[in-house]
């Protein structure tokens, strides 16, 4: 295994991208261990320009500095794009804690930037809408789109390693990720020095995604739950993306890969911003256990589903703003 940051493995993608002999095999072994033992890993030498990361954090801070009424002009809709205000969601899906209080963060969500005349947008297809961009914020949209495009390319580099880690041909997921669904969540956590035991910046939860890429962050606050029930403080590792699997990866691998609970509280004394890129397969692809994870003594644990069906149910349980105000879907 590569060097570790506490208990979280570090996978060096550089040798793979450079085509060094044995690099892919080594990364595949490390990835399999990470996904089945802890559910998180760091990736370094990933090819995402540091200046782009810094500028995207800057743009997230610019958006969250806007007055509330400006942000509410682009509030979140049923496609899960737009602004989620403070205390706008409650993670009732937590498997490790009864969560009753909403999260103490605000966030702005962006998906693939489909044009207004795209057939799916015109048809009002769920989760295939145009984004809800704030007005009068020069450079914001361009930077965010560039960042999402770059992260999508990184996902395409990782997906063949996932296939190999599962004992599948490296091209196994290529068609499923021909045009992946993704969301970039730009989250703002105000300083939270004193919270009740059942309050969090974001409560213990598992992601819904196939994989999540969390941008390198100078401000700590994230904790990861180990399989023995202990919480691990995710260290600050310069220039490293923190990557984890979610519920759709868990379903796709028949529980071979973990969807690990994690939480966040900002006790830094200042503001904390986070950039989480949630990536999934193309919207219509059937999500069913891959052949290497099922057999006569290991039947599929989950029915076949799709991105749309899964996310509709998740959204109903999670987003208080939409449940309380049907007009938010407009």
PDB file of C-alpha atoms in Angstrom:
ATOM      1  CA  UNK A   1       0.000   0.000   0.000  1.00  0.00           C
ATOM      2  CA  UNK A   2       1.155   3.537  -0.652  1.00  0.00           C
ATOM      3  CA  UNK A   3       1.916   5.871   2.287  1.00  0.00           C
ATOM      4  CA  UNK A   4      -1.096   6.653   4.462  1.00  0.00           C
ATOM      5  CA  UNK A   5      -2.537   9.852   5.895  1.00  0.00           C
ATOM      6  CA  UNK A   6      -3.624   8.444   9.245  1.00  0.00           C
ATOM      7  CA  UNK A   7      -5.787   5.478   8.155  1.00  0.00           C
ATOM      8  CA  UNK A   8      -6.675   6.840   4.706  1.00  0.00           C
ATOM      9  CA  UNK A   9      -4.650   5.390   1.797  1.00  0.00           C
ATOM     10  CA  UNK A  10      -2.888   7.609  -0.711  1.00  0.00           C
ATOM     11  CA  UNK A  11      -2.961   6.488  -4.347  1.00  0.00           C
ATOM     12  CA  UNK A  12      -0.466   8.134  -6.694  1.00  0.00           C
ATOM     13  CA  UNK A  13      -2.106   8.480 -10.101  1.00  0.00           C
ATOM     14  CA  UNK A  14       0.991   9.994 -11.705  1.00  0.00           C
ATOM     15  CA  UNK A  15       2.735   6.724 -12.642  1.00  0.00           C
ATOM     16  CA  UNK A  16      -0.509   5.440 -14.217  1.00  0.00           C
ATOM     17  CA  UNK A  17      -0.927   8.573 -16.321  1.00  0.00           C
ATOM     18  CA  UNK A  18       2.741   8.359 -17.340  1.00  0.00           C
ATOM     19  CA  UNK A  19       2.365   4.719 -18.405  1.00  0.00           C
ATOM     20  CA  UNK A  20       5.022   3.390 -16.049  1.00  0.00           C
ATOM     21  CA  UNK A  21       5.311  -0.422 -16.059  1.00  0.00           C
ATOM     22  CA  UNK A  22       3.292  -2.038 -13.287  1.00  0.00           C
ATOM     23  CA  UNK A  23       1.695   1.244 -12.223  1.00  0.00           C
ATOM     24  CA  UNK A  24      -1.865   0.311 -13.166  1.00  0.00           C
ATOM     25  CA  UNK A  25      -1.625  -3.061 -11.436  1.00  0.00           C
ATOM     26  CA  UNK A  26      -0.285  -1.439  -8.272  1.00  0.00           C
ATOM     27  CA  UNK A  27      -2.970   1.283  -8.266  1.00  0.00           C
ATOM     28  CA  UNK A  28      -5.652  -1.340  -8.861  1.00  0.00           C
ATOM     29  CA  UNK A  29      -4.598  -3.319  -5.802  1.00  0.00           C
ATOM     30  CA  UNK A  30      -4.494  -0.167  -3.684  1.00  0.00           C
ATOM     31  CA  UNK A  31      -7.885   0.944  -4.943  1.00  0.00           C
ATOM     32  CA  UNK A  32      -9.506  -2.429  -4.183  1.00  0.00           C
ATOM     33  CA  UNK A  33      -8.203  -2.311  -0.624  1.00  0.00           C
ATOM     34  CA  UNK A  34      -9.341   1.298  -0.166  1.00  0.00           C
ATOM     35  CA  UNK A  35     -12.867   0.682  -1.465  1.00  0.00           C
ATOM     36  CA  UNK A  36     -13.424  -2.518   0.504  1.00  0.00           C
ATOM     37  CA  UNK A  37     -11.662  -1.678   3.792  1.00  0.00           C
ATOM     38  CA  UNK A  38     -12.363   2.002   4.493  1.00  0.00           C
ATOM     39  CA  UNK A  39     -14.294   3.463   1.555  1.00  0.00           C
ATOM     40  CA  UNK A  40     -12.056   6.537   1.227  1.00  0.00           C
ATOM     41  CA  UNK A  41      -8.679   7.288  -0.328  1.00  0.00           C
ATOM     42  CA  UNK A  42      -6.569  10.255  -1.343  1.00  0.00           C
ATOM     43  CA  UNK A  43      -5.425  10.620  -4.942  1.00  0.00           C
ATOM     44  CA  UNK A  44      -2.325  12.669  -5.773  1.00  0.00           C
ATOM     45  CA  UNK A  45      -0.758  13.684  -9.098  1.00  0.00           C
ATOM     46  CA  UNK A  46      -4.271  13.765 -10.518  1.00  0.00           C
ATOM     47  CA  UNK A  47      -3.688  16.415 -13.178  1.00  0.00           C
ATOM     48  CA  UNK A  48      -6.166  19.036 -11.928  1.00  0.00           C
ATOM     49  CA  UNK A  49      -4.396  22.443 -12.082  1.00  0.00           C
ATOM     50  CA  UNK A  50      -3.942  24.007  -8.616  1.00  0.00           C
ATOM     51  CA  UNK A  51      -4.888  27.440  -9.962  1.00  0.00           C
ATOM     52  CA  UNK A  52      -8.237  26.071 -11.161  1.00  0.00           C
ATOM     53  CA  UNK A  53      -8.928  24.566  -7.740  1.00  0.00           C
ATOM     54  CA  UNK A  54      -8.074  27.834  -5.983  1.00  0.00           C
ATOM     55  CA  UNK A  55     -10.198  29.872  -8.370  1.00  0.00           C
ATOM     56  CA  UNK A  56     -13.171  27.546  -7.920  1.00  0.00           C
ATOM     57  CA  UNK A  57     -12.961  27.934  -4.142  1.00  0.00           C
ATOM     58  CA  UNK A  58     -12.815  31.694  -4.693  1.00  0.00           C
ATOM     59  CA  UNK A  59     -15.923  31.601  -6.865  1.00  0.00           C
ATOM     60  CA  UNK A  60     -17.774  29.542  -4.247  1.00  0.00           C
ATOM     61  CA  UNK A  61     -16.925  32.155  -1.609  1.00  0.00           C
ATOM     62  CA  UNK A  62     -18.073  34.945  -3.954  1.00  0.00           C
ATOM     63  CA  UNK A  63     -21.446  33.284  -4.415  1.00  0.00           C
ATOM     64  CA  UNK A  64     -22.025  32.661  -0.728  1.00  0.00           C
ATOM     65  CA  UNK A  65     -21.112  36.278   0.062  1.00  0.00           C
ATOM     66  CA  UNK A  66     -24.138  37.469  -1.921  1.00  0.00           C
ATOM     67  CA  UNK A  67     -27.163  38.748   0.006  1.00  0.00           C
ATOM     68  CA  UNK A  68     -29.658  36.014   0.858  1.00  0.00           C
ATOM     69  CA  UNK A  69     -32.367  37.410  -1.405  1.00  0.00           C
ATOM     70  CA  UNK A  70     -29.985  37.229  -4.377  1.00  0.00           C
ATOM     71  CA  UNK A  71     -29.142  33.629  -3.609  1.00  0.00           C
ATOM     72  CA  UNK A  72     -32.797  32.708  -3.137  1.00  0.00           C
ATOM     73  CA  UNK A  73     -33.489  33.897  -6.682  1.00  0.00           C
ATOM     74  CA  UNK A  74     -31.772  30.678  -7.791  1.00  0.00           C
ATOM     75  CA  UNK A  75     -32.939  28.422  -4.965  1.00  0.00           C
ATOM     76  CA  UNK A  76     -32.762  24.670  -5.400  1.00  0.00           C
ATOM     77  CA  UNK A  77     -35.375  22.954  -7.560  1.00  0.00           C
ATOM     78  CA  UNK A  78     -36.558  19.377  -8.102  1.00  0.00           C
ATOM     79  CA  UNK A  79     -33.636  18.775 -10.464  1.00  0.00           C
ATOM     80  CA  UNK A  80     -31.318  19.423  -7.510  1.00  0.00           C
ATOM     81  CA  UNK A  81     -29.627  22.463  -9.017  1.00  0.00           C
ATOM     82  CA  UNK A  82     -29.439  25.882  -7.409  1.00  0.00           C
ATOM     83  CA  UNK A  83     -29.074  27.320  -3.927  1.00  0.00           C
ATOM     84  CA  UNK A  84     -29.814  25.340  -0.772  1.00  0.00           C
ATOM     85  CA  UNK A  85     -30.141  27.762   2.165  1.00  0.00           C
ATOM     86  CA  UNK A  86     -28.892  27.241   5.681  1.00  0.00           C
ATOM     87  CA  UNK A  87     -30.857  24.463   7.441  1.00  0.00           C
ATOM     88  CA  UNK A  88     -32.393  23.463   4.106  1.00  0.00           C
ATOM     89  CA  UNK A  89     -31.764  19.722   4.357  1.00  0.00           C
ATOM     90  CA  UNK A  90     -31.926  17.014   7.007  1.00  0.00           C
ATOM     91  CA  UNK A  91     -30.021  13.769   6.425  1.00  0.00           C
ATOM     92  CA  UNK A  92     -32.616  11.297   7.646  1.00  0.00           C
ATOM     93  CA  UNK A  93     -30.910   8.547   5.629  1.00  0.00           C
ATOM     94  CA  UNK A  94     -28.044   8.244   8.131  1.00  0.00           C
ATOM     95  CA  UNK A  95     -27.269   4.634   9.072  1.00  0.00           C
ATOM     96  CA  UNK A  96     -25.216   5.517  12.162  1.00  0.00           C
ATOM     97  CA  UNK A  97     -27.166   8.272  13.930  1.00  0.00           C
ATOM     98  CA  UNK A  98     -30.768   9.376  14.314  1.00  0.00           C
ATOM     99  CA  UNK A  99     -30.702  12.780  12.633  1.00  0.00           C
ATOM    100  CA  UNK A 100     -33.564  15.134  13.460  1.00  0.00           C
ATOM    101  CA  UNK A 101     -32.035  18.584  12.994  1.00  0.00           C
ATOM    102  CA  UNK A 102     -31.200  20.219   9.668  1.00  0.00           C
ATOM    103  CA  UNK A 103     -27.628  20.766   8.567  1.00  0.00           C
ATOM    104  CA  UNK A 104     -25.858  24.011   9.461  1.00  0.00           C
ATOM    105  CA  UNK A 105     -24.516  24.764   6.017  1.00  0.00           C
ATOM    106  CA  UNK A 106     -25.592  26.398   2.776  1.00  0.00           C
ATOM    107  CA  UNK A 107     -24.732  25.103  -0.671  1.00  0.00           C
ATOM    108  CA  UNK A 108     -24.960  25.823  -4.375  1.00  0.00           C
ATOM    109  CA  UNK A 109     -25.419  22.902  -6.778  1.00  0.00           C
ATOM    110  CA  UNK A 110     -24.428  22.760 -10.435  1.00  0.00           C
ATOM    111  CA  UNK A 111     -24.954  19.912 -12.918  1.00  0.00           C
ATOM    112  CA  UNK A 112     -23.818  19.414 -16.518  1.00  0.00           C
ATOM    113  CA  UNK A 113     -24.456  22.751 -18.196  1.00  0.00           C
ATOM    114  CA  UNK A 114     -27.162  21.809 -20.686  1.00  0.00           C
ATOM    115  CA  UNK A 115     -28.395  24.558 -23.024  1.00  0.00           C
ATOM    116  CA  UNK A 116     -31.966  25.819 -22.696  1.00  0.00           C
ATOM    117  CA  UNK A 117     -32.904  24.248 -26.047  1.00  0.00           C
ATOM    118  CA  UNK A 118     -31.564  20.777 -25.194  1.00  0.00           C
ATOM    119  CA  UNK A 119     -34.353  18.218 -25.778  1.00  0.00           C
ATOM    120  CA  UNK A 120     -34.209  16.993 -22.164  1.00  0.00           C
ATOM    121  CA  UNK A 121     -34.432  20.555 -20.846  1.00  0.00           C
ATOM    122  CA  UNK A 122     -37.343  21.409 -23.137  1.00  0.00           C
ATOM    123  CA  UNK A 123     -39.124  18.205 -22.069  1.00  0.00           C
ATOM    124  CA  UNK A 124     -38.559  18.958 -18.382  1.00  0.00           C
ATOM    125  CA  UNK A 125     -36.847  15.623 -17.859  1.00  0.00           C
ATOM    126  CA  UNK A 126     -35.973  15.072 -14.192  1.00  0.00           C
ATOM    127  CA  UNK A 127     -32.334  15.806 -13.321  1.00  0.00           C
ATOM    128  CA  UNK A 128     -31.591  16.972 -16.885  1.00  0.00           C
ATOM    129  CA  UNK A 129     -32.378  20.652 -16.525  1.00  0.00           C
ATOM    130  CA  UNK A 130     -30.500  23.825 -17.303  1.00  0.00           C
ATOM    131  CA  UNK A 131     -28.475  25.166 -14.382  1.00  0.00           C
ATOM    132  CA  UNK A 132     -29.680  28.072 -12.260  1.00  0.00           C
ATOM    133  CA  UNK A 133     -26.865  30.597 -12.523  1.00  0.00           C
ATOM    134  CA  UNK A 134     -26.691  33.749 -10.376  1.00  0.00           C
ATOM    135  CA  UNK A 135     -26.826  37.014 -12.258  1.00  0.00           C
ATOM    136  CA  UNK A 136     -24.122  39.674 -12.219  1.00  0.00           C
ATOM    137  CA  UNK A 137     -21.280  37.483 -11.002  1.00  0.00           C
ATOM    138  CA  UNK A 138     -18.663  37.834 -13.767  1.00  0.00           C
ATOM    139  CA  UNK A 139     -16.427  34.817 -14.309  1.00  0.00           C
ATOM    140  CA  UNK A 140     -18.416  32.557 -11.989  1.00  0.00           C
ATOM    141  CA  UNK A 141     -20.136  30.387 -14.582  1.00  0.00           C
ATOM    142  CA  UNK A 142     -17.041  30.041 -16.767  1.00  0.00           C
ATOM    143  CA  UNK A 143     -14.834  28.918 -13.884  1.00  0.00           C
ATOM    144  CA  UNK A 144     -17.371  26.423 -12.544  1.00  0.00           C
ATOM    145  CA  UNK A 145     -17.911  24.859 -15.969  1.00  0.00           C
ATOM    146  CA  UNK A 146     -14.148  24.561 -16.518  1.00  0.00           C
ATOM    147  CA  UNK A 147     -13.785  22.902 -13.125  1.00  0.00           C
ATOM    148  CA  UNK A 148     -16.596  20.413 -13.784  1.00  0.00           C
ATOM    149  CA  UNK A 149     -15.182  19.550 -17.207  1.00  0.00           C
ATOM    150  CA  UNK A 150     -11.778  18.886 -15.621  1.00  0.00           C
ATOM    151  CA  UNK A 151     -13.242  16.716 -12.854  1.00  0.00           C
ATOM    152  CA  UNK A 152     -15.230  14.717 -15.407  1.00  0.00           C
ATOM    153  CA  UNK A 153     -11.976  13.956 -17.233  1.00  0.00           C
ATOM    154  CA  UNK A 154     -10.434  12.799 -13.946  1.00  0.00           C
ATOM    155  CA  UNK A 155     -13.402  10.477 -13.349  1.00  0.00           C
ATOM    156  CA  UNK A 156     -12.851   8.940 -16.788  1.00  0.00           C
ATOM    157  CA  UNK A 157      -9.269   8.175 -15.766  1.00  0.00           C
ATOM    158  CA  UNK A 158     -10.420   6.543 -12.535  1.00  0.00           C
ATOM    159  CA  UNK A 159     -13.306   4.439 -13.840  1.00  0.00           C
ATOM    160  CA  UNK A 160     -11.101   1.872 -15.664  1.00  0.00           C
ATOM    161  CA  UNK A 161      -9.191   1.357 -12.399  1.00  0.00           C
ATOM    162  CA  UNK A 162     -12.496   0.688 -10.639  1.00  0.00           C
ATOM    163  CA  UNK A 163     -13.348  -1.937 -13.245  1.00  0.00           C
ATOM    164  CA  UNK A 164      -9.991  -3.662 -12.847  1.00  0.00           C
ATOM    165  CA  UNK A 165     -10.259  -3.489  -9.054  1.00  0.00           C
ATOM    166  CA  UNK A 166     -13.511  -5.464  -9.365  1.00  0.00           C
ATOM    167  CA  UNK A 167     -11.936  -8.094 -11.613  1.00  0.00           C
ATOM    168  CA  UNK A 168     -13.643  -6.713 -14.717  1.00  0.00           C
ATOM    169  CA  UNK A 169     -12.214  -5.642 -18.096  1.00  0.00           C
ATOM    170  CA  UNK A 170     -10.908  -2.053 -17.910  1.00  0.00           C
ATOM    171  CA  UNK A 171     -13.545  -0.938 -20.455  1.00  0.00           C
ATOM    172  CA  UNK A 172     -16.450  -2.427 -18.446  1.00  0.00           C
ATOM    173  CA  UNK A 173     -17.840   0.922 -17.243  1.00  0.00           C
ATOM    174  CA  UNK A 174     -16.986   2.956 -20.359  1.00  0.00           C
ATOM    175  CA  UNK A 175     -20.487   2.879 -21.879  1.00  0.00           C
ATOM    176  CA  UNK A 176     -22.120   3.492 -18.501  1.00  0.00           C
ATOM    177  CA  UNK A 177     -20.037   6.646 -18.092  1.00  0.00           C
ATOM    178  CA  UNK A 178     -20.299   7.905 -21.672  1.00  0.00           C
ATOM    179  CA  UNK A 179     -22.138  10.988 -20.361  1.00  0.00           C
ATOM    180  CA  UNK A 180     -22.143  10.684 -16.588  1.00  0.00           C
ATOM    181  CA  UNK A 181     -24.549  12.465 -14.313  1.00  0.00           C
ATOM    182  CA  UNK A 182     -22.760  14.752 -11.891  1.00  0.00           C
ATOM    183  CA  UNK A 183     -23.358  17.455  -9.337  1.00  0.00           C
ATOM    184  CA  UNK A 184     -20.857  19.934  -7.955  1.00  0.00           C
ATOM    185  CA  UNK A 185     -21.839  21.003  -4.440  1.00  0.00           C
ATOM    186  CA  UNK A 186     -20.180  24.230  -3.305  1.00  0.00           C
ATOM    187  CA  UNK A 187     -20.763  24.276   0.448  1.00  0.00           C
ATOM    188  CA  UNK A 188     -20.242  27.032   2.994  1.00  0.00           C
ATOM    189  CA  UNK A 189     -19.844  26.060   6.653  1.00  0.00           C
ATOM    190  CA  UNK A 190     -19.822  29.037   9.024  1.00  0.00           C
ATOM    191  CA  UNK A 191     -17.696  28.731  12.136  1.00  0.00           C
ATOM    192  CA  UNK A 192     -19.412  26.315  14.534  1.00  0.00           C
ATOM    193  CA  UNK A 193     -17.477  26.363  17.834  1.00  0.00           C
ATOM    194  CA  UNK A 194     -20.294  25.080  20.044  1.00  0.00           C
ATOM    195  CA  UNK A 195     -22.954  22.724  18.710  1.00  0.00           C
ATOM    196  CA  UNK A 196     -25.351  20.383  20.485  1.00  0.00           C
ATOM    197  CA  UNK A 197     -24.590  16.666  20.262  1.00  0.00           C
ATOM    198  CA  UNK A 198     -27.191  16.222  17.529  1.00  0.00           C
ATOM    199  CA  UNK A 199     -26.162  19.243  15.444  1.00  0.00           C
ATOM    200  CA  UNK A 200     -23.610  19.222  12.633  1.00  0.00           C
ATOM    201  CA  UNK A 201     -22.342  21.259   9.745  1.00  0.00           C
ATOM    202  CA  UNK A 202     -23.379  18.179   7.831  1.00  0.00           C
ATOM    203  CA  UNK A 203     -24.665  15.193   9.788  1.00  0.00           C
ATOM    204  CA  UNK A 204     -23.289  11.638   9.533  1.00  0.00           C
ATOM    205  CA  UNK A 205     -24.336  10.301   6.139  1.00  0.00           C
ATOM    206  CA  UNK A 206     -23.279   8.271   3.143  1.00  0.00           C
ATOM    207  CA  UNK A 207     -23.163   9.808  -0.316  1.00  0.00           C
ATOM    208  CA  UNK A 208     -25.521   8.628  -3.038  1.00  0.00           C
ATOM    209  CA  UNK A 209     -22.816   8.593  -5.695  1.00  0.00           C
ATOM    210  CA  UNK A 210     -20.712   6.063  -7.580  1.00  0.00           C
ATOM    211  CA  UNK A 211     -17.778   8.209  -6.508  1.00  0.00           C
ATOM    212  CA  UNK A 212     -17.255  11.600  -4.910  1.00  0.00           C
ATOM    213  CA  UNK A 213     -14.210  13.832  -5.421  1.00  0.00           C
ATOM    214  CA  UNK A 214     -13.629  16.289  -2.569  1.00  0.00           C
ATOM    215  CA  UNK A 215     -11.244  19.083  -3.499  1.00  0.00           C
ATOM    216  CA  UNK A 216      -8.016  19.702  -1.543  1.00  0.00           C
ATOM    217  CA  UNK A 217      -8.941  21.879   1.428  1.00  0.00           C
ATOM    218  CA  UNK A 218      -6.740  23.934   3.734  1.00  0.00           C
ATOM    219  CA  UNK A 219      -9.463  24.004   6.410  1.00  0.00           C
ATOM    220  CA  UNK A 220     -10.145  20.748   8.245  1.00  0.00           C
ATOM    221  CA  UNK A 221     -13.554  19.658   9.494  1.00  0.00           C
ATOM    222  CA  UNK A 222     -14.386  16.317   7.870  1.00  0.00           C
ATOM    223  CA  UNK A 223     -14.533  13.085   9.869  1.00  0.00           C
ATOM    224  CA  UNK A 224     -14.846   9.542   8.510  1.00  0.00           C
ATOM    225  CA  UNK A 225     -16.327   6.604  10.395  1.00  0.00           C
ATOM    226  CA  UNK A 226     -14.149   3.505  10.424  1.00  0.00           C
ATOM    227  CA  UNK A 227     -15.662   0.023  10.242  1.00  0.00           C
ATOM    228  CA  UNK A 228     -15.048  -0.474  13.978  1.00  0.00           C
ATOM    229  CA  UNK A 229     -17.148   2.607  14.770  1.00  0.00           C
ATOM    230  CA  UNK A 230     -14.400   5.155  15.455  1.00  0.00           C
ATOM    231  CA  UNK A 231     -14.371   8.574  13.830  1.00  0.00           C
ATOM    232  CA  UNK A 232     -11.192   9.496  11.926  1.00  0.00           C
ATOM    233  CA  UNK A 233     -10.397  13.164  11.365  1.00  0.00           C
ATOM    234  CA  UNK A 234      -9.516  13.512   7.699  1.00  0.00           C
ATOM    235  CA  UNK A 235      -6.105  15.188   7.574  1.00  0.00           C
ATOM    236  CA  UNK A 236      -5.310  18.168   5.402  1.00  0.00           C
ATOM    237  CA  UNK A 237      -3.185  16.794   2.570  1.00  0.00           C
ATOM    238  CA  UNK A 238      -1.992  19.517   0.170  1.00  0.00           C
ATOM    239  CA  UNK A 239      -3.003  19.070  -3.480  1.00  0.00           C
ATOM    240  CA  UNK A 240      -4.748  15.723  -2.808  1.00  0.00           C
ATOM    241  CA  UNK A 241      -8.332  14.885  -3.694  1.00  0.00           C
ATOM    242  CA  UNK A 242     -10.214  12.849  -1.124  1.00  0.00           C
ATOM    243  CA  UNK A 243     -12.304  10.236  -2.944  1.00  0.00           C
ATOM    244  CA  UNK A 244     -15.070   8.023  -1.608  1.00  0.00           C
ATOM    245  CA  UNK A 245     -17.724   5.641  -2.820  1.00  0.00           C
ATOM    246  CA  UNK A 246     -21.431   6.048  -2.201  1.00  0.00           C
ATOM    247  CA  UNK A 247     -24.660   4.102  -2.185  1.00  0.00           C
ATOM    248  CA  UNK A 248     -24.831   3.547  -5.937  1.00  0.00           C
ATOM    249  CA  UNK A 249     -21.327   2.040  -5.972  1.00  0.00           C
ATOM    250  CA  UNK A 250     -22.350  -0.132  -3.035  1.00  0.00           C
ATOM    251  CA  UNK A 251     -25.440  -1.359  -4.914  1.00  0.00           C
ATOM    252  CA  UNK A 252     -23.468  -1.863  -8.126  1.00  0.00           C
ATOM    253  CA  UNK A 253     -20.943  -4.043  -6.305  1.00  0.00           C
ATOM    254  CA  UNK A 254     -23.414  -5.975  -4.133  1.00  0.00           C
ATOM    255  CA  UNK A 255     -21.925  -4.503  -0.954  1.00  0.00           C
ATOM    256  CA  UNK A 256     -18.345  -5.441  -1.906  1.00  0.00           C
ATOM    257  CA  UNK A 257     -17.441  -1.727  -1.943  1.00  0.00           C
ATOM    258  CA  UNK A 258     -18.274   0.425   1.043  1.00  0.00           C
ATOM    259  CA  UNK A 259     -20.405   3.543   1.331  1.00  0.00           C
ATOM    260  CA  UNK A 260     -18.717   4.960   4.418  1.00  0.00           C
ATOM    261  CA  UNK A 261     -20.476   7.419   6.743  1.00  0.00           C
ATOM    262  CA  UNK A 262     -18.833  10.801   7.190  1.00  0.00           C
ATOM    263  CA  UNK A 263     -19.704  14.137   8.798  1.00  0.00           C
ATOM    264  CA  UNK A 264     -18.397  17.698   8.997  1.00  0.00           C
ATOM    265  CA  UNK A 265     -18.212  20.409  11.659  1.00  0.00           C
ATOM    266  CA  UNK A 266     -16.279  23.647  11.193  1.00  0.00           C
ATOM    267  CA  UNK A 267     -14.396  24.521  14.363  1.00  0.00           C
ATOM    268  CA  UNK A 268     -11.575  26.317  12.549  1.00  0.00           C
ATOM    269  CA  UNK A 269     -12.485  29.758  13.862  1.00  0.00           C
ATOM    270  CA  UNK A 270     -13.170  30.994  10.328  1.00  0.00           C
ATOM    271  CA  UNK A 271     -15.259  30.157   7.294  1.00  0.00           C
ATOM    272  CA  UNK A 272     -14.967  26.756   5.626  1.00  0.00           C
ATOM    273  CA  UNK A 273     -15.843  26.028   2.006  1.00  0.00           C
ATOM    274  CA  UNK A 274     -15.969  22.596   0.398  1.00  0.00           C
ATOM    275  CA  UNK A 275     -16.171  21.471  -3.233  1.00  0.00           C
ATOM    276  CA  UNK A 276     -17.733  18.016  -3.568  1.00  0.00           C
ATOM    277  CA  UNK A 277     -18.102  16.546  -7.065  1.00  0.00           C
ATOM    278  CA  UNK A 278     -20.611  13.667  -7.038  1.00  0.00           C
ATOM    279  CA  UNK A 279     -20.382  11.532 -10.167  1.00  0.00           C
ATOM    280  CA  UNK A 280     -22.631   8.737 -11.422  1.00  0.00           C
ATOM    281  CA  UNK A 281     -23.343   6.804 -14.577  1.00  0.00           C
ATOM    282  CA  UNK A 282     -25.418   8.077 -17.487  1.00  0.00           C
ATOM    283  CA  UNK A 283     -28.999   8.679 -16.462  1.00  0.00           C
ATOM    284  CA  UNK A 284     -30.617   5.652 -18.161  1.00  0.00           C
ATOM    285  CA  UNK A 285     -28.038   3.012 -17.327  1.00  0.00           C
ATOM    286  CA  UNK A 286     -29.431   0.105 -15.243  1.00  0.00           C
ATOM    287  CA  UNK A 287     -27.578  -0.204 -11.947  1.00  0.00           C
ATOM    288  CA  UNK A 288     -27.330  -3.900 -11.077  1.00  0.00           C
ATOM    289  CA  UNK A 289     -24.665  -5.996  -9.327  1.00  0.00           C
ATOM    290  CA  UNK A 290     -21.643  -6.571 -11.569  1.00  0.00           C
ATOM    291  CA  UNK A 291     -20.945 -10.236 -12.453  1.00  0.00           C
ATOM    292  CA  UNK A 292     -17.859 -10.578 -10.257  1.00  0.00           C
ATOM    293  CA  UNK A 293     -19.886  -9.751  -7.129  1.00  0.00           C
ATOM    294  CA  UNK A 294     -22.703 -12.307  -7.515  1.00  0.00           C
ATOM    295  CA  UNK A 295     -22.865 -16.089  -7.685  1.00  0.00           C
ATOM    296  CA  UNK A 296     -24.808 -19.144  -6.534  1.00  0.00           C
ATOM    297  CA  UNK A 297     -23.983 -18.419  -2.895  1.00  0.00           C
ATOM    298  CA  UNK A 298     -24.103 -14.602  -3.267  1.00  0.00           C
ATOM    299  CA  UNK A 299     -27.356 -13.427  -4.855  1.00  0.00           C
ATOM    300  CA  UNK A 300     -27.943  -9.749  -5.644  1.00  0.00           C
ATOM    301  CA  UNK A 301     -28.953  -7.810  -2.526  1.00  0.00           C
ATOM    302  CA  UNK A 302     -30.619  -4.932  -4.347  1.00  0.00           C
ATOM    303  CA  UNK A 303     -33.115  -4.664  -7.204  1.00  0.00           C
ATOM    304  CA  UNK A 304     -31.920  -3.054 -10.418  1.00  0.00           C
ATOM    305  CA  UNK A 305     -32.460   0.695 -10.320  1.00  0.00           C
ATOM    306  CA  UNK A 306     -31.632   3.844 -12.253  1.00  0.00           C
ATOM    307  CA  UNK A 307     -30.138   7.187 -11.306  1.00  0.00           C
ATOM    308  CA  UNK A 308     -33.492   8.931 -11.656  1.00  0.00           C
ATOM    309  CA  UNK A 309     -35.495   6.485  -9.539  1.00  0.00           C
ATOM    310  CA  UNK A 310     -32.907   6.399  -6.798  1.00  0.00           C
ATOM    311  CA  UNK A 311     -32.425  10.159  -6.627  1.00  0.00           C
ATOM    312  CA  UNK A 312     -36.150  10.935  -6.604  1.00  0.00           C
ATOM    313  CA  UNK A 313     -36.574   8.865  -3.452  1.00  0.00           C
ATOM    314  CA  UNK A 314     -33.439  10.313  -1.835  1.00  0.00           C
ATOM    315  CA  UNK A 315     -34.544  13.867  -2.518  1.00  0.00           C
ATOM    316  CA  UNK A 316     -37.962  13.258  -0.953  1.00  0.00           C
ATOM    317  CA  UNK A 317     -36.322  12.184   2.291  1.00  0.00           C
ATOM    318  CA  UNK A 318     -33.638  14.848   2.426  1.00  0.00           C
ATOM    319  CA  UNK A 319     -34.539  18.293   1.096  1.00  0.00           C
ATOM    320  CA  UNK A 320     -36.794  20.044   3.572  1.00  0.00           C
ATOM    321  CA  UNK A 321     -37.099  23.164   1.415  1.00  0.00           C
ATOM    322  CA  UNK A 322     -38.701  21.265  -1.456  1.00  0.00           C
ATOM    323  CA  UNK A 323     -40.995  19.285   0.799  1.00  0.00           C
ATOM    324  CA  UNK A 324     -42.177  22.413   2.599  1.00  0.00           C
ATOM    325  CA  UNK A 325     -42.624  24.609  -0.470  1.00  0.00           C
ATOM    326  CA  UNK A 326     -43.826  23.030  -3.732  1.00  0.00           C
ATOM    327  CA  UNK A 327     -43.176  26.340  -5.520  1.00  0.00           C
ATOM    328  CA  UNK A 328     -39.453  25.639  -5.073  1.00  0.00           C
ATOM    329  CA  UNK A 329     -39.804  23.221  -7.963  1.00  0.00           C
ATOM    330  CA  UNK A 330     -40.775  25.982 -10.353  1.00  0.00           C
TER     331      UNK A 330
END
